[in-house]
Amino acid sequence: MTKSRLDAAAAISVMDLFTIGIGPSSSHTVGPMRAALLFMDSLPAHPVRVQCDLYGSLALTGHGHATDSAILLGLSGERPESVDPDTIPAILRAIRNDGRIRAGSAHDQWVPFEEARDLLFHKGEFLEAHSNAMRFSAWFAGQADPFTCDYYSIGGGAVLPGTPASDTPLGHNVVQPYPFSSGAEMLERGESTGLSIATLVLRNEGAWRTQGETDAFLDSVIDAMSASIDRGMAQEGMLPGGLKVRRRAMAIHQRLRLQRDALGPAQIFEWVSLFALAVNEENAAGGRVVTAPTNGAAGVIPAVLHYYRRFVPGADRDGERRFLLTAAAIGFLYKKRASISAAEMGCQGEVGVACSMAAAGLAAVLGGTNGQIENAAEIGMEHNLGLTCDPIGGLVQIPCIERNTMGAVKAINAAYLALQGDGRHIVSLDAVIETMRQTGEDMASRYKETSLGGLAVNVVEC
């Protein structure tokens, strides 16, 4: 993937794929916040002024995706994994009222900051390396020319610094015992070692940390996913942004609780849809969610994981870990061979990838073979090919929230369909990933997180 400079041989960790942050977008909120903090902490001296210029999709849909708020938070030293969502309004209000910002994570000095002058949205302008581009500048006392650095938010909250000529790859230079960069290699590793896909990933994670540390991380992700479902089901009212989208999860939860005695297949799918809806309403409100593998698709994997916990006999914490490890293996392949950025791939790169990952994870904990797991992942993406990203008003609400419910139900269907076979199938996972990549490159830019086409214009016109 030349745009993101992703080295197929570079190692990716589950900690790169699943991160705990805030909504509404991993590429437009989490990534810019991290980039702003990285820039401020890289400065050689205290600046007298800082500026951020936004390009491409970040400029076109940044207001709806809270990119402006993310930049202010990052410049002032906040991190997406640790900032308290309840304190964000007060932090932003102070910056805008006082006209100054704390300089990075040290929090010990102030910099003048006028948002209208120092945070600029260049709508219609794109930098070459990636659609999600930021240019940060800092001025120092006694120097006329600013210190400048470009950053690219490449999806899932990951950020790359530098220019298109940079040869810095995404990934880690570590030696894994069972590396794989394709679905075929993944299956071959499993065949030659007799190990499951989840175990391959777990052994590879040992290149960074102990199994106990990996288990603890996975547990924190599982707990955060559960918390986002619980909080989403307990909130009501209108989502921010002006579309007047009302939260539905709480009312649906109350109704389904009254129907527990009549639990059947239809009701189970309603519960799954509720789980996804709850997470993505939380995401749209700027709450804490798990990037899995993006925020726009944050509800799919938690919903299917919660389905396993609630409705599959014998479900346990070990199974939940195997679910995430297996899902991660599939996510690695999409990051290495294509992209999980909607600005590059459309929503097939977000909800489509999450559906593929969730289908693989569920197939694994239901007892599927490696071949059946790979088949489930392939089915999950094959029927999301061509999915566009055209959010109304640039907000991660319509169609994003409901789309996660569809992705979750589709993932469950894909897993059970794959388990009906023996793992042999005509379309390989590698073929469908390559098809997704080609489709994303062929897709018009107005359908790739720019809000210039599709629902984003037709609903307004109607």
CSV table of C-alpha atoms in Angstrom, one decimal:
chain,number,residue,atom,x,y,z
A,1,MET,CA,0.0,0.0,0.0
A,2,THR,CA,2.1,2.9,-1.2
A,3,LYS,CA,-0.1,5.7,0.0
A,4,SER,CA,0.2,4.7,3.6
A,5,ARG,CA,3.7,3.3,3.2
A,6,LEU,CA,2.6,0.1,4.9
A,7,ASP,CA,5.3,-2.5,4.7
A,8,ALA,CA,3.7,-5.9,4.3
A,9,ALA,CA,6.7,-7.5,6.1
A,10,ALA,CA,6.4,-5.2,9.1
A,11,ALA,CA,4.8,-6.6,12.2
A,12,ILE,CA,1.5,-5.3,13.5
A,13,SER,CA,0.3,-6.0,17.1
A,14,VAL,CA,-3.2,-6.4,18.5
A,15,MET,CA,-2.3,-3.2,20.4
A,16,ASP,CA,-2.1,-1.4,17.1
A,17,LEU,CA,-5.5,-2.7,16.0
A,18,PHE,CA,-7.6,-2.3,19.1
A,19,THR,CA,-7.2,1.0,21.0
A,20,ILE,CA,-9.5,2.6,23.5
A,21,GLY,CA,-10.3,6.2,22.7
A,22,ILE,CA,-13.2,8.6,22.1
A,23,GLY,CA,-15.7,9.2,19.3
A,24,PRO,CA,-16.8,10.0,16.8
A,25,SER,CA,-14.1,8.9,14.4
A,26,SER,CA,-10.7,7.1,14.6
A,27,SER,CA,-9.3,8.8,11.4
A,28,HIS,CA,-10.9,12.2,12.0
A,29,THR,CA,-10.8,12.4,15.8
A,30,VAL,CA,-8.4,10.0,17.4
A,31,GLY,CA,-5.7,10.3,14.7
A,32,PRO,CA,-5.7,14.1,14.6
A,33,MET,CA,-5.5,14.3,18.4
A,34,ARG,CA,-2.5,12.0,18.4
A,35,ALA,CA,-0.8,13.9,15.6
A,36,ALA,CA,-1.3,17.2,17.3
A,37,LEU,CA,0.2,15.9,20.5
A,38,LEU,CA,3.1,14.3,18.7
A,39,PHE,CA,3.8,17.6,17.0
A,40,MET,CA,3.8,19.6,20.2
A,41,ASP,CA,5.9,17.1,22.0
A,42,SER,CA,8.5,17.1,19.2
A,43,LEU,CA,9.1,20.8,19.3
A,44,PRO,CA,12.7,21.8,20.2
A,45,ALA,CA,11.6,24.9,22.1
A,46,HIS,CA,8.6,26.7,23.5
A,47,PRO,CA,6.6,28.1,20.5
A,48,VAL,CA,5.1,31.6,20.4
A,49,ARG,CA,2.4,30.4,18.0
A,50,VAL,CA,1.2,27.2,16.5
A,51,GLN,CA,-1.1,26.5,13.5
A,52,CYS,CA,-2.8,23.5,12.0
A,53,ASP,CA,-3.9,23.3,8.3
A,54,LEU,CA,-6.3,20.5,7.4
A,55,TYR,CA,-6.7,19.0,3.9
A,56,GLY,CA,-8.7,16.4,2.0
A,57,SER,CA,-11.4,14.5,3.9
A,58,LEU,CA,-10.3,16.1,7.2
A,59,ALA,CA,-11.1,19.5,5.8
A,60,LEU,CA,-14.4,18.4,4.1
A,61,THR,CA,-15.9,16.5,7.0
A,62,GLY,CA,-13.8,17.6,9.9
A,63,HIS,CA,-16.4,19.8,11.6
A,64,GLY,CA,-18.9,16.9,11.6
A,65,HIS,CA,-16.2,14.5,12.8
A,66,ALA,CA,-15.0,16.8,15.6
A,67,THR,CA,-11.6,17.2,14.0
A,68,ASP,CA,-11.4,20.8,15.2
A,69,SER,CA,-12.0,19.7,18.8
A,70,ALA,CA,-9.5,16.8,18.5
A,71,ILE,CA,-6.7,19.2,17.3
A,72,LEU,CA,-7.3,21.5,20.2
A,73,LEU,CA,-7.3,18.7,22.7
A,74,GLY,CA,-4.1,17.2,21.2
A,75,LEU,CA,-2.2,20.5,21.1
A,76,SER,CA,-3.1,21.0,24.8
A,77,GLY,CA,-1.6,17.6,25.7
A,78,GLU,CA,-4.7,15.3,25.9
A,79,ARG,CA,-4.6,11.7,24.7
A,80,PRO,CA,-7.6,9.9,23.3
A,81,GLU,CA,-7.0,6.8,25.5
A,82,SER,CA,-7.0,8.8,28.7
A,83,VAL,CA,-9.0,12.0,28.3
A,84,ASP,CA,-12.3,12.0,30.2
A,85,PRO,CA,-15.1,12.6,27.7
A,86,ASP,CA,-17.1,14.4,30.4
A,87,THR,CA,-14.3,17.1,30.8
A,88,ILE,CA,-13.9,17.8,27.1
A,89,PRO,CA,-16.5,20.6,26.8
A,90,ALA,CA,-14.9,22.5,29.6
A,91,ILE,CA,-11.4,22.1,28.1
A,92,LEU,CA,-12.6,23.4,24.7
A,93,ARG,CA,-14.6,26.2,26.2
A,94,ALA,CA,-11.5,27.5,28.2
A,95,ILE,CA,-9.3,27.4,25.0
A,96,ARG,CA,-11.9,29.3,23.0
A,97,ASN,CA,-12.7,31.8,25.7
A,98,ASP,CA,-9.1,32.5,26.8
A,99,GLY,CA,-7.5,32.5,23.3
A,100,ARG,CA,-4.6,30.3,24.5
A,101,ILE,CA,-3.7,26.7,24.7
A,102,ARG,CA,-1.4,24.6,26.9
A,103,ALA,CA,1.7,23.5,25.0
A,104,GLY,CA,1.7,19.7,24.8
A,105,SER,CA,1.8,17.1,27.5
A,106,ALA,CA,4.1,19.0,29.8
A,107,HIS,CA,1.1,21.3,30.6
A,108,ASP,CA,3.5,24.0,32.1
A,109,GLN,CA,3.4,26.7,29.4
A,110,TRP,CA,0.8,28.5,27.3
A,111,VAL,CA,0.7,29.4,23.7
A,112,PRO,CA,-1.7,32.1,22.2
A,113,PHE,CA,-4.3,30.4,20.0
A,114,GLU,CA,-6.9,32.0,17.8
A,115,GLU,CA,-9.0,29.3,16.3
A,116,ALA,CA,-10.1,31.3,13.3
A,117,ARG,CA,-6.5,32.1,12.4
A,118,ASP,CA,-4.7,29.0,13.7
A,119,LEU,CA,-7.0,26.1,12.6
A,120,LEU,CA,-7.7,26.3,8.9
A,121,PHE,CA,-9.9,24.0,6.8
A,122,HIS,CA,-8.6,23.8,3.2
A,123,LYS,CA,-11.8,22.3,1.6
A,124,GLY,CA,-11.1,20.9,-1.8
A,125,GLU,CA,-7.3,20.8,-1.4
A,126,PHE,CA,-5.6,17.4,-1.1
A,127,LEU,CA,-2.0,16.5,-0.2
A,128,GLU,CA,-0.5,13.7,-2.3
A,129,ALA,CA,0.2,11.0,0.4
A,130,HIS,CA,-3.2,10.5,1.9
A,131,SER,CA,-6.7,12.1,1.9
A,132,ASN,CA,-6.5,12.6,5.7
A,133,ALA,CA,-3.7,15.2,5.8
A,134,MET,CA,-2.6,17.7,8.4
A,135,ARG,CA,0.2,20.3,8.3
A,136,PHE,CA,1.4,21.7,11.7
A,137,SER,CA,3.5,24.8,12.0
A,138,ALA,CA,5.2,26.4,15.0
A,139,TRP,CA,6.9,29.8,15.3
A,140,PHE,CA,9.7,30.5,17.8
A,141,ALA,CA,10.9,33.8,19.2
A,142,GLY,CA,13.6,35.4,16.9
A,143,GLN,CA,12.8,33.1,13.9
A,144,ALA,CA,10.9,34.2,10.9
A,145,ASP,CA,10.2,30.8,9.3
A,146,PRO,CA,8.1,28.2,11.1
A,147,PHE,CA,9.0,24.7,11.9
A,148,THR,CA,6.5,22.6,9.9
A,149,CYS,CA,5.6,18.9,9.8
A,150,ASP,CA,2.9,17.0,7.9
A,151,TYR,CA,1.0,14.1,9.4
A,152,TYR,CA,-1.4,11.6,7.8
A,153,SER,CA,-4.2,9.8,9.7
A,154,ILE,CA,-4.4,6.5,7.8
A,155,GLY,CA,-7.3,4.8,9.6
A,156,GLY,CA,-8.0,3.2,12.9
A,157,GLY,CA,-6.3,6.1,14.8
A,158,ALA,CA,-2.9,5.3,13.3
A,159,VAL,CA,-0.8,8.3,12.3
A,160,LEU,CA,2.2,8.6,10.0
A,161,PRO,CA,4.5,11.7,10.0
A,162,GLY,CA,6.5,13.1,7.2
A,163,THR,CA,6.1,13.7,3.5
A,164,PRO,CA,5.2,11.4,0.5
A,165,ALA,CA,8.9,10.8,0.0
A,166,SER,CA,9.4,9.4,3.6
A,167,ASP,CA,10.4,5.8,3.7
A,168,THR,CA,9.1,5.3,7.3
A,169,PRO,CA,6.8,2.2,7.2
A,170,LEU,CA,3.9,1.5,9.5
A,171,GLY,CA,4.7,-1.5,11.7
A,172,HIS,CA,7.4,-2.7,14.0
A,173,ASN,CA,10.8,-4.1,13.3
A,174,VAL,CA,10.5,-7.2,15.5
A,175,VAL,CA,11.0,-10.8,14.7
A,176,GLN,CA,7.8,-12.9,15.1
A,177,PRO,CA,7.9,-16.7,15.3
A,178,TYR,CA,5.0,-17.1,12.8
A,179,PRO,CA,4.7,-14.1,10.6
A,180,PHE,CA,2.1,-13.9,7.8
A,181,SER,CA,1.2,-11.3,5.3
A,182,SER,CA,-1.6,-13.0,3.4
A,183,GLY,CA,-4.5,-15.3,4.1
A,184,ALA,CA,-2.6,-18.1,2.2
A,185,GLU,CA,0.4,-17.7,4.5
A,186,MET,CA,-1.8,-17.6,7.5
A,187,LEU,CA,-3.4,-20.9,6.6
A,188,GLU,CA,0.0,-22.4,5.7
A,189,ARG,CA,1.4,-21.4,9.1
A,190,GLY,CA,-1.5,-23.1,10.8
A,191,GLU,CA,-1.2,-26.2,8.7
A,192,SER,CA,2.5,-26.6,9.2
A,193,THR,CA,2.4,-26.0,13.0
A,194,GLY,CA,-1.0,-27.4,13.8
A,195,LEU,CA,-1.8,-24.2,15.6
A,196,SER,CA,-5.1,-22.2,15.5
A,197,ILE,CA,-5.1,-18.7,14.0
A,198,ALA,CA,-5.6,-17.3,17.5
A,199,THR,CA,-2.6,-19.2,18.8
A,200,LEU,CA,-0.5,-18.0,15.9
A,201,VAL,CA,-1.3,-14.4,16.8
A,202,LEU,CA,-0.8,-15.0,20.5
A,203,ARG,CA,2.6,-16.5,19.9
A,204,ASN,CA,3.5,-13.6,17.6
A,205,GLU,CA,2.5,-11.1,20.3
A,206,GLY,CA,5.2,-12.7,22.5
A,207,ALA,CA,7.7,-10.7,20.4
A,208,TRP,CA,6.5,-7.7,22.4
A,209,ARG,CA,5.4,-8.9,25.8
A,210,THR,CA,4.4,-11.8,27.9
A,211,GLN,CA,1.2,-13.8,27.4
A,212,GLY,CA,0.0,-12.4,30.8
A,213,GLU,CA,0.4,-8.9,29.5
A,214,THR,CA,-1.3,-9.6,26.3
A,215,ASP,CA,-4.2,-11.3,28.1
A,216,ALA,CA,-4.5,-8.3,30.4
A,217,PHE,CA,-4.7,-6.0,27.4
A,218,LEU,CA,-7.3,-8.1,25.7
A,219,ASP,CA,-9.3,-8.1,28.9
A,220,SER,CA,-9.2,-4.3,29.0
A,221,VAL,CA,-10.5,-4.2,25.5
A,222,ILE,CA,-13.3,-6.6,26.2
A,223,ASP,CA,-14.3,-4.7,29.3
A,224,ALA,CA,-14.2,-1.4,27.4
A,225,MET,CA,-16.4,-2.8,24.7
A,226,SER,CA,-18.9,-4.1,27.3
A,227,ALA,CA,-18.9,-0.7,29.0
A,228,SER,CA,-19.6,1.1,25.8
A,229,ILE,CA,-22.6,-1.2,25.3
A,230,ASP,CA,-23.9,-0.7,28.8
A,231,ARG,CA,-23.5,3.1,28.7
A,232,GLY,CA,-25.1,3.3,25.3
A,233,MET,CA,-28.1,1.4,26.5
A,234,ALA,CA,-28.5,3.8,29.5
A,235,GLN,CA,-28.4,7.1,27.7
A,236,GLU,CA,-31.2,8.9,25.9
A,237,GLY,CA,-31.8,12.3,24.2
A,238,MET,CA,-30.5,13.9,21.0
A,239,LEU,CA,-27.1,13.3,19.5
A,240,PRO,CA,-25.0,16.4,18.9
A,241,GLY,CA,-24.4,17.9,15.5
A,242,GLY,CA,-27.7,19.4,14.3
A,243,LEU,CA,-29.3,16.4,12.5
A,244,LYS,CA,-31.6,15.9,15.5
A,245,VAL,CA,-30.9,12.1,15.6
A,246,ARG,CA,-32.5,10.7,18.7
A,247,ARG,CA,-30.8,7.9,20.7
A,248,ARG,CA,-32.8,4.7,20.4
A,249,ALA,CA,-30.8,2.1,22.3
A,250,MET,CA,-32.3,2.8,25.7
A,251,ALA,CA,-35.9,2.5,24.5
A,252,ILE,CA,-35.1,-0.7,22.5
A,253,HIS,CA,-33.4,-2.2,25.5
A,254,GLN,CA,-36.4,-1.6,27.8
A,255,ARG,CA,-38.7,-3.2,25.2
A,256,LEU,CA,-36.5,-6.2,24.7
A,257,ARG,CA,-36.2,-6.8,28.4
A,258,LEU,CA,-39.9,-7.3,28.6
A,259,GLN,CA,-39.7,-10.0,25.8
A,260,ARG,CA,-37.2,-12.3,27.4
A,261,ASP,CA,-39.6,-15.1,27.8
A,262,ALA,CA,-40.2,-15.1,24.0
A,263,LEU,CA,-36.6,-15.2,23.0
A,264,GLY,CA,-36.2,-16.6,19.5
A,265,PRO,CA,-34.0,-16.1,16.5
A,266,ALA,CA,-35.7,-12.8,15.6
A,267,GLN,CA,-35.3,-11.5,19.1
A,268,ILE,CA,-31.6,-12.6,19.2
A,269,PHE,CA,-30.9,-10.5,16.1
A,270,GLU,CA,-32.7,-7.6,17.7
A,271,TRP,CA,-30.4,-7.9,20.7
A,272,VAL,CA,-27.3,-8.0,18.5
A,273,SER,CA,-28.6,-4.9,16.6
A,274,LEU,CA,-29.1,-3.2,20.0
A,275,PHE,CA,-25.6,-3.9,21.1
A,276,ALA,CA,-24.1,-2.3,17.9
A,277,LEU,CA,-26.6,0.6,18.1
A,278,ALA,CA,-25.6,1.4,21.7
A,279,VAL,CA,-21.9,1.5,20.9
A,280,ASN,CA,-22.3,3.7,17.9
A,281,GLU,CA,-24.6,6.1,19.6
A,282,GLU,CA,-21.9,6.4,22.2
A,283,ASN,CA,-19.4,7.0,19.5
A,284,ALA,CA,-21.5,9.7,17.8
A,285,ALA,CA,-21.8,11.4,21.1
A,286,GLY,CA,-18.0,11.5,21.6
A,287,GLY,CA,-18.0,8.8,24.3
A,288,ARG,CA,-15.4,6.2,25.0
A,289,VAL,CA,-15.3,3.3,22.6
A,290,VAL,CA,-12.8,0.8,21.2
A,291,THR,CA,-11.4,1.4,17.8
A,292,ALA,CA,-12.2,-1.9,16.2
A,293,PRO,CA,-10.6,-1.4,13.7
A,294,THR,CA,-12.1,2.1,13.4
A,295,ASN,CA,-14.5,4.2,15.4
A,296,GLY,CA,-17.1,4.4,12.5
A,297,ALA,CA,-17.3,0.6,12.7
A,298,ALA,CA,-16.8,0.4,16.5
A,299,GLY,CA,-20.1,-1.4,17.1
A,300,VAL,CA,-19.7,-4.5,14.9
A,301,ILE,CA,-17.1,-6.5,16.9
A,302,PRO,CA,-18.5,-5.7,20.3
A,303,ALA,CA,-22.0,-6.6,19.2
A,304,VAL,CA,-20.9,-10.0,17.8
A,305,LEU,CA,-18.6,-10.6,20.8
A,306,HIS,CA,-21.6,-9.8,23.1
A,307,TYR,CA,-23.7,-12.3,21.1
A,308,TYR,CA,-21.1,-15.0,21.8
A,309,ARG,CA,-21.2,-14.1,25.5
A,310,ARG,CA,-25.0,-14.0,25.9
A,311,PHE,CA,-26.3,-16.6,23.5
A,312,VAL,CA,-23.6,-19.2,22.9
A,313,PRO,CA,-23.5,-22.0,25.5
A,314,GLY,CA,-20.1,-22.4,27.2
A,315,ALA,CA,-18.9,-18.9,26.4
A,316,ASP,CA,-16.1,-17.8,28.7
A,317,ARG,CA,-13.3,-15.2,28.9
A,318,ASP,CA,-10.8,-17.4,27.2
A,319,GLY,CA,-13.2,-17.7,24.3
A,320,GLU,CA,-13.5,-13.9,24.2
A,321,ARG,CA,-9.8,-13.6,24.0
A,322,ARG,CA,-9.6,-16.1,21.2
A,323,PHE,CA,-12.3,-14.2,19.4
A,324,LEU,CA,-10.3,-11.0,19.5
A,325,LEU,CA,-7.0,-12.7,18.5
A,326,THR,CA,-8.6,-14.3,15.5
A,327,ALA,CA,-10.4,-11.1,14.5
A,328,ALA,CA,-7.0,-9.3,14.8
A,329,ALA,CA,-5.3,-11.7,12.4
A,330,ILE,CA,-7.9,-10.8,9.8
A,331,GLY,CA,-7.5,-7.1,10.5
A,332,PHE,CA,-3.7,-7.3,10.1
A,333,LEU,CA,-4.3,-8.6,6.5
A,334,TYR,CA,-6.5,-5.7,5.6
A,335,LYS,CA,-4.0,-3.2,7.0
A,336,LYS,CA,-1.1,-4.8,5.2
A,337,ARG,CA,-2.8,-5.5,1.8
A,338,ALA,CA,-5.3,-2.7,1.5
A,339,SER,CA,-6.5,-0.1,4.0
A,340,ILE,CA,-9.0,0.4,6.8
A,341,SER,CA,-9.4,4.1,6.0
A,342,ALA,CA,-12.8,5.2,4.6
A,343,ALA,CA,-11.1,8.1,3.0
A,344,GLU,CA,-9.2,5.6,0.8
A,345,MET,CA,-11.6,2.6,0.6
A,346,GLY,CA,-15.1,3.9,1.5
A,347,CYS,CA,-17.1,2.2,4.2
A,348,GLN,CA,-16.1,-1.3,2.9
A,349,GLY,CA,-12.8,-0.5,4.6
A,350,GLU,CA,-14.5,0.2,7.9
A,351,VAL,CA,-17.8,-1.7,8.5
A,352,GLY,CA,-16.8,-4.2,5.8
A,353,VAL,CA,-13.5,-5.0,7.5
A,354,ALA,CA,-15.1,-5.1,10.9
A,355,CYS,CA,-17.7,-7.5,9.6
A,356,SER,CA,-15.0,-9.7,8.2
A,357,MET,CA,-13.0,-9.7,11.4
A,358,ALA,CA,-16.1,-10.4,13.6
A,359,ALA,CA,-17.2,-13.2,11.3
A,360,ALA,CA,-13.8,-14.9,11.7
A,361,GLY,CA,-13.7,-14.4,15.5
A,362,LEU,CA,-17.2,-15.9,15.9
A,363,ALA,CA,-16.4,-18.8,13.6
A,364,ALA,CA,-13.3,-19.5,15.8
A,365,VAL,CA,-15.1,-19.6,19.1
A,366,LEU,CA,-17.9,-21.8,17.6
A,367,GLY,CA,-15.2,-24.4,16.9
A,368,GLY,CA,-14.4,-23.6,13.3
A,369,THR,CA,-11.2,-24.9,11.6
A,370,ASN,CA,-8.7,-22.4,10.2
A,371,GLY,CA,-10.1,-22.9,6.8
A,372,GLN,CA,-13.7,-22.3,8.0
A,373,ILE,CA,-12.5,-19.1,9.8
A,374,GLU,CA,-10.8,-17.8,6.6
A,375,ASN,CA,-14.0,-18.6,4.7
A,376,ALA,CA,-16.1,-16.7,7.2
A,377,ALA,CA,-13.8,-13.7,6.9
A,378,GLU,CA,-14.1,-13.8,3.1
A,379,ILE,CA,-17.9,-14.0,3.2
A,380,GLY,CA,-18.0,-11.1,5.6
A,381,MET,CA,-16.2,-8.8,3.1
A,382,GLU,CA,-17.5,-10.3,-0.1
A,383,HIS,CA,-21.0,-8.9,0.6
A,384,ASN,CA,-19.7,-5.5,1.7
A,385,LEU,CA,-17.8,-4.8,-1.4
A,386,GLY,CA,-18.5,-1.4,-2.9
A,387,LEU,CA,-19.9,0.0,0.4
A,388,THR,CA,-19.6,3.8,0.2
A,389,CYS,CA,-18.9,6.3,3.0
A,390,ASP,CA,-21.3,9.2,2.5
A,391,PRO,CA,-22.2,10.5,6.0
A,392,ILE,CA,-24.9,13.2,6.1
A,393,GLY,CA,-23.5,16.4,7.3
A,394,GLY,CA,-20.1,14.8,7.8
A,395,LEU,CA,-21.5,13.3,11.1
A,396,VAL,CA,-20.8,9.7,12.1
A,397,GLN,CA,-24.6,9.2,12.5
A,398,ILE,CA,-26.5,8.5,9.3
A,399,PRO,CA,-26.0,5.9,7.8
A,400,CYS,CA,-23.1,5.0,10.1
A,401,ILE,CA,-25.0,4.0,13.3
A,402,GLU,CA,-27.5,1.6,11.6
A,403,ARG,CA,-24.8,0.3,9.3
A,404,ASN,CA,-23.0,-1.2,12.3
A,405,THR,CA,-26.1,-3.1,13.2
A,406,MET,CA,-26.3,-4.5,9.7
A,407,GLY,CA,-22.5,-5.4,9.8
A,408,ALA,CA,-22.9,-7.3,13.0
A,409,VAL,CA,-25.9,-9.4,11.8
A,410,LYS,CA,-24.1,-10.1,8.6
A,411,ALA,CA,-21.0,-11.2,10.4
A,412,ILE,CA,-23.0,-13.8,12.4
A,413,ASN,CA,-24.6,-15.0,9.2
A,414,ALA,CA,-21.2,-15.3,7.5
A,415,ALA,CA,-19.8,-17.3,10.4
A,416,TYR,CA,-22.6,-19.9,10.5
A,417,LEU,CA,-22.6,-20.1,6.7
A,418,ALA,CA,-18.9,-20.9,6.7
A,419,LEU,CA,-19.3,-23.5,9.4
A,420,GLN,CA,-21.7,-25.4,7.1
A,421,GLY,CA,-18.8,-26.1,4.8
A,422,ASP,CA,-15.4,-27.7,5.2
A,423,GLY,CA,-13.3,-24.6,4.6
A,424,ARG,CA,-12.9,-25.1,0.8
A,425,HIS,CA,-14.4,-22.3,-1.3
A,426,ILE,CA,-13.8,-20.6,-4.6
A,427,VAL,CA,-13.1,-17.0,-3.6
A,428,SER,CA,-10.1,-16.7,-1.2
A,429,LEU,CA,-9.8,-14.1,1.5
A,430,ASP,CA,-6.7,-12.7,-0.3
A,431,ALA,CA,-8.8,-12.4,-3.5
A,432,VAL,CA,-11.6,-10.5,-1.8
A,433,ILE,CA,-9.1,-8.2,0.0
A,434,GLU,CA,-7.5,-7.4,-3.3
A,435,THR,CA,-10.9,-6.8,-4.8
A,436,MET,CA,-11.7,-4.4,-2.0
A,437,ARG,CA,-8.5,-2.5,-2.6
A,438,GLN,CA,-9.1,-2.2,-6.3
A,439,THR,CA,-12.8,-1.2,-5.7
A,440,GLY,CA,-11.6,1.5,-3.2
A,441,GLU,CA,-9.1,2.9,-5.7
A,442,ASP,CA,-11.8,3.0,-8.4
A,443,MET,CA,-14.4,4.5,-6.2
A,444,ALA,CA,-15.0,8.2,-6.8
A,445,SER,CA,-13.7,10.5,-4.1
A,446,ARG,CA,-17.2,11.9,-3.4
A,447,TYR,CA,-18.1,8.5,-1.9
A,448,LYS,CA,-15.0,8.3,0.3
A,449,GLU,CA,-15.8,10.3,3.5
A,450,THR,CA,-16.0,13.7,1.8
A,451,SER,CA,-19.8,14.1,2.2
A,452,LEU,CA,-19.9,15.3,-1.5
A,453,GLY,CA,-22.1,12.5,-2.8
A,454,GLY,CA,-24.6,9.8,-2.0
A,455,LEU,CA,-26.8,10.2,1.0
A,456,ALA,CA,-24.9,13.2,2.1
A,457,VAL,CA,-26.3,15.3,-0.8
A,458,ASN,CA,-29.5,13.5,-1.8
A,459,VAL,CA,-31.2,13.5,1.6
A,460,VAL,CA,-30.6,17.2,1.9
A,461,GLU,CA,-32.0,17.8,-1.6
A,462,CYS,CA,-35.1,15.8,-0.8
